[in-house]
Amino acid sequence: MLRPAAAVAGPPAPLPQVAVPPPLVTPIVQPQFQPPLLPLNSPAGASPSLRSLFPDIEPACITAVITHDLKASDLYKLDTRVKDSEPTYSLSATGTFEMNNSKHKTYKNFNSVAFPLHAYFAILTAHLPDRSAATIYFYRYLTHIATLATEYEWPAVFEYHTLFFNRRRNDMLAGEYDGWGSSDIGLLSSHVYPHRKAISITPAKAASKRPATAVGTEPCRNYNLGKCTSPCSYGRPHVCSAPACGKEHPLTQHPK
């Protein structure tokens, strides 16, 4: 008798191994250093070639000029005539000694500003070789400020110069130099025009120290030379011009 064939059962086939992906890790990116932005149209510092043109001026001052950081009140730092002068020291209220450079910062007249201002413009001109128009504007301002100094009181002109100078610094940061070539009517009206110099009148000197002789009383010279007929055409008396004479005869007939 045949028995039904039994189903052959065995262990299940193993499942294929699937590689598990590693967890996604976002890489941490380190921020890169960003250097600070420099002012427009301003270099990081004075180049060696520029410093060599002005060896008597401190490199930091040259850099302050070309970066437009030098204020009008600091122009004295470009004056090579006084940079080697010894500063004075004074005792402060706290009992410490303080350096005093006030004599360098005192702009007593036009020349005290003109000298360092020429150096200031010379540095800018050397730094801007391709800006020939800027040089023209610089010299227009020098002429402008010199003219004001001859006609108006210097303290008023210096106040105008200080305000005008610092305004141009802001313009130059944007690469604009034409402002040096024009006057500021608003500043002139409020600071300069009310302070015109007083006109000094010098009394006329006497032409001669000899007392003037009245025309009608001085003997006629031509008559005494025999060249004038009576009556005298000049209104002078026809009398002898000999001392203490005064008689009615010419000098040629005066008794010897």
CSV table of N, CA and C in Angstrom, one decimal, residues 15-21:
chain,number,residue,atom,x,y,z
A,15,LEU,N,17.3,35.9,4.4
A,15,LEU,CA,17.1,37.2,3.6
A,15,LEU,C,18.4,37.8,3.2
A,16,PRO,N,18.4,38.4,2.1
A,16,PRO,CA,19.7,39.1,1.7
A,16,PRO,C,20.0,40.3,2.6
A,17,GLN,N,21.2,40.4,3.0
A,17,GLN,CA,21.6,41.5,3.8
A,17,GLN,C,21.6,42.8,3.1
A,18,VAL,N,21.0,43.8,3.6
A,18,VAL,CA,21.0,45.2,3.0
A,18,VAL,C,21.8,46.1,3.9
A,19,ALA,N,22.7,46.8,3.2
A,19,ALA,CA,23.6,47.7,4.0
A,19,ALA,C,22.8,48.9,4.5
A,20,VAL,N,22.9,49.2,5.8
A,20,VAL,CA,22.2,50.3,6.3
A,20,VAL,C,23.1,51.6,6.2
A,21,PRO,N,22.6,52.6,5.5
A,21,PRO,CA,23.4,53.8,5.3
A,21,PRO,C,23.7,54.5,6.6
